[in-house]
Coordinates of C-alpha atoms in Angstrom, one line a residue:
M231 CA -44.7 30.5 -7.1
A232 CA -47.5 33.1 -6.9
H233 CA -50.4 32.8 -9.2
E234 CA -49.9 35.5 -11.8
P235 CA -52.3 36.6 -14.6
K236 CA -49.8 35.3 -17.2
D237 CA -49.9 31.8 -15.7
I238 CA -51.5 29.2 -18.1
L239 CA -53.2 26.4 -16.3
I240 CA -52.7 22.9 -17.6
E241 CA -56.1 21.3 -17.5
G242 CA -56.2 18.0 -15.8
H243 CA -52.8 18.4 -14.1
D244 CA -53.8 18.7 -10.5
A245 CA -53.6 16.5 -7.4
D246 CA -55.0 17.2 -4.0
G247 CA -55.6 20.8 -4.9
I248 CA -52.1 21.4 -6.3
R249 CA -52.3 22.6 -9.9
E250 CA -49.7 22.8 -12.6
Y251 CA -49.1 25.9 -14.8
D252 CA -47.3 26.0 -18.2
N253 CA -45.0 28.8 -17.4
A254 CA -41.6 29.7 -18.9
L255 CA -38.6 28.6 -16.9
P256 CA -36.9 31.3 -14.8
K257 CA -34.0 33.0 -16.5
W258 CA -31.6 32.1 -13.8
W259 CA -32.5 28.4 -13.9
L260 CA -32.4 28.3 -17.7
Y261 CA -29.0 30.0 -18.0
G262 CA -27.6 27.9 -15.2
F263 CA -28.7 24.8 -17.1
Y264 CA -26.9 26.0 -20.2
V265 CA -23.7 26.6 -18.2
T266 CA -23.7 23.0 -16.8
I267 CA -24.0 21.7 -20.4
I268 CA -21.0 23.8 -21.5
L269 CA -19.0 22.8 -18.4
G270 CA -19.9 19.1 -19.0
A271 CA -18.6 19.3 -22.6
I272 CA -15.3 21.0 -21.4
Y273 CA -14.9 18.3 -18.8
L274 CA -15.5 15.5 -21.2
F275 CA -13.0 17.0 -23.7
Y276 CA -10.3 17.8 -21.1
Y277 CA -10.3 14.6 -19.1
H278 CA -11.1 12.1 -21.9
A279 CA -9.7 13.6 -25.1
W280 CA -7.2 16.4 -24.5
E281 CA -3.5 15.3 -24.1
G282 CA -1.9 18.7 -24.3
P283 CA -0.7 21.1 -21.5
D284 CA -2.6 21.2 -18.3
W285 CA -5.3 23.9 -18.0
N286 CA -6.2 23.0 -14.4
F287 CA -4.0 25.5 -12.6
L288 CA -6.4 27.2 -10.2
W289 CA -7.4 24.5 -7.7
Y290 CA -5.2 21.5 -8.5
G291 CA -1.7 21.0 -9.7
P292 CA -0.9 19.8 -13.3
R293 CA -2.7 16.5 -13.8
G294 CA -3.5 16.6 -10.1
Q295 CA -4.6 13.1 -9.5
E296 CA -1.5 11.6 -11.1
Q297 CA 0.8 13.8 -9.0
E298 CA -1.2 13.2 -5.9
F299 CA -0.8 9.4 -6.4
A300 CA 2.9 9.7 -7.0
A301 CA 3.3 11.7 -3.8
E302 CA 1.4 9.2 -1.8
M303 CA 3.4 6.3 -3.2
K304 CA 6.6 8.2 -2.3
N305 CA 5.5 8.6 1.3
V306 CA 4.6 4.9 1.5
K307 CA 8.1 3.8 0.2
T308 CA 10.0 6.1 2.6
P309 CA 9.7 3.8 5.7
L310 CA 10.8 0.8 3.7
K311 CA 14.4 2.1 3.2
P312 CA 16.9 -0.2 4.8
G313 CA 19.4 0.6 7.5
V314 CA 17.2 2.6 9.8
R315 CA 18.2 0.9 13.0
D316 CA 21.4 0.1 14.8
F317 CA 21.4 -3.5 16.1
S318 CA 25.1 -3.6 17.0
T319 CA 24.4 -4.1 20.8
W320 CA 21.5 -6.5 20.4
Q321 CA 22.2 -10.1 21.7
K322 CA 20.4 -13.3 20.7
K323 CA 18.3 -15.1 23.2
T324 CA 18.8 -18.8 23.9
D325 CA 16.1 -19.6 26.5
A326 CA 13.4 -22.1 25.5
A327 CA 10.5 -19.7 26.2
S328 CA 11.8 -17.0 23.9
L329 CA 12.6 -19.5 21.1
K330 CA 9.1 -20.9 21.4
I331 CA 7.7 -17.4 20.9
G332 CA 10.0 -16.9 17.9
E333 CA 8.9 -20.2 16.4
S334 CA 5.3 -19.1 16.7
I335 CA 6.0 -15.8 14.9
F336 CA 7.9 -17.6 12.2
Q337 CA 5.5 -20.5 11.7
Q338 CA 2.2 -18.7 12.2
R339 CA 1.8 -15.0 12.9
N340 CA 4.2 -13.5 10.3
L341 CA 4.0 -16.3 7.8
C342 CA 7.8 -16.6 7.4
F343 CA 7.5 -20.3 6.7
T344 CA 5.6 -19.7 3.5
C345 CA 8.8 -18.6 1.7
H346 CA 11.5 -20.3 3.9
R347 CA 9.6 -23.6 4.7
P348 CA 8.6 -24.7 8.1
D349 CA 12.0 -26.4 8.6
L350 CA 13.7 -23.2 7.3
G351 CA 15.2 -25.2 4.4
G352 CA 14.2 -22.7 1.8
L353 CA 11.4 -22.5 -0.8
V354 CA 10.9 -19.2 -2.6
G355 CA 13.2 -17.7 0.0
P356 CA 16.7 -19.0 0.8
N357 CA 17.7 -21.8 3.1
L358 CA 18.2 -20.2 6.6
T359 CA 20.0 -23.2 8.1
D360 CA 23.3 -23.3 6.2
D361 CA 26.3 -20.9 5.9
Y362 CA 25.2 -19.2 2.7
W363 CA 23.4 -15.9 3.0
L364 CA 22.2 -13.3 0.6
H365 CA 22.2 -10.4 3.0
G366 CA 24.6 -11.5 5.8
G367 CA 24.3 -14.2 8.3
R368 CA 25.3 -12.5 11.5
F369 CA 22.6 -12.1 14.1
Q370 CA 22.5 -8.3 13.5
D371 CA 22.1 -8.9 9.8
I372 CA 19.1 -11.2 10.4
L373 CA 17.6 -8.5 12.6
K374 CA 18.0 -6.0 9.9
S375 CA 16.6 -8.2 7.2
I376 CA 13.5 -8.9 9.2
T377 CA 13.0 -5.3 10.0
T378 CA 13.5 -3.8 6.5
G379 CA 12.4 -6.7 4.4
Y380 CA 13.3 -6.8 0.7
P381 CA 10.1 -5.6 -1.1
E382 CA 11.8 -5.8 -4.5
K383 CA 12.2 -9.5 -3.9
G384 CA 8.8 -10.1 -2.4
M385 CA 9.7 -10.0 1.3
L386 CA 7.7 -7.3 3.2
Q387 CA 8.9 -5.7 6.4
F388 CA 8.6 -8.3 9.2
G389 CA 7.7 -10.9 6.7
N390 CA 4.1 -9.8 6.1
N391 CA 4.1 -6.2 7.4
N392 CA 2.8 -7.4 10.8
R393 CA 5.1 -5.3 13.0
L394 CA 6.9 -6.8 15.9
T395 CA 7.9 -5.3 19.2
D396 CA 11.7 -5.3 20.0
D397 CA 11.3 -8.4 22.2
E398 CA 9.4 -10.2 19.5
L399 CA 12.0 -9.2 16.9
L400 CA 14.7 -10.7 19.2
D401 CA 12.7 -13.8 19.7
V402 CA 12.1 -14.6 16.0
A403 CA 15.7 -13.7 15.0
S404 CA 17.0 -15.9 17.8
Y405 CA 14.8 -18.7 16.6
V406 CA 16.2 -18.4 13.1
I407 CA 19.8 -18.4 14.3
S408 CA 19.0 -21.4 16.6
K409 CA 18.2 -23.5 13.5
H410 CA 21.6 -23.0 12.0
G411 CA 23.1 -26.4 11.1
S412 CA 19.9 -28.3 11.5
N413 CA 20.3 -29.8 8.0
P414 CA 16.7 -30.2 6.9
P415 CA 16.1 -32.7 4.1
N416 CA 16.1 -31.5 0.5
P417 CA 17.1 -27.9 1.2
K418 CA 16.9 -25.3 -1.5
P419 CA 20.1 -25.5 -3.6
I420 CA 22.8 -22.9 -3.2
D421 CA 22.9 -20.3 -5.9
P422 CA 26.6 -19.6 -6.4
A423 CA 25.7 -16.4 -8.3
R424 CA 23.9 -14.9 -5.3
D425 CA 24.6 -16.7 -2.1
V426 CA 27.7 -15.8 -0.1
L427 CA 29.5 -18.1 2.3
V428 CA 29.5 -16.4 5.8
K429 CA 29.5 -17.6 9.4
S430 CA 25.9 -17.2 10.6
Q431 CA 26.9 -17.7 14.3
D432 CA 28.6 -14.8 16.2

């Protein structure tokens, strides 16, 4: 700021030749400061006290953050809807190499064993070795269950959301079906209210 005659020098307030003057604040700065105080009070009241109709209609929808969150959650749930693929022509594999890959996916990569036990006898999830199934025991039913999961019951898509290729999906479903009738010790008891007797083998 230029040194004007009205400037009042503050004695002793200088450093390296820079001196301080006791001048009035510029009007634009002072009024801007008052505006920020007013806006701050409005913000505090609106977001922390006001529960009435939404005022924020110019740059954001009503209660914008809540609606944005709801829209994002809706988009997340969309891919989880069941029945998105047709497995009617898919056939199980029986070769040792494919079953070994399926076992690795079940026992390690996709953590299926944590709910169904390493011997598939059932823990939190149902026994996968008998003739009683919650969502169908045909090979195509198992493919569908793995693909869609049952999030409302705690099973994510592909077990832990770790997506599989079509070959890997075939491998792990084939591994599951290969364990039918293996009769592991102390299997999870059948729940007559939920489990349905079906033939798991095609």
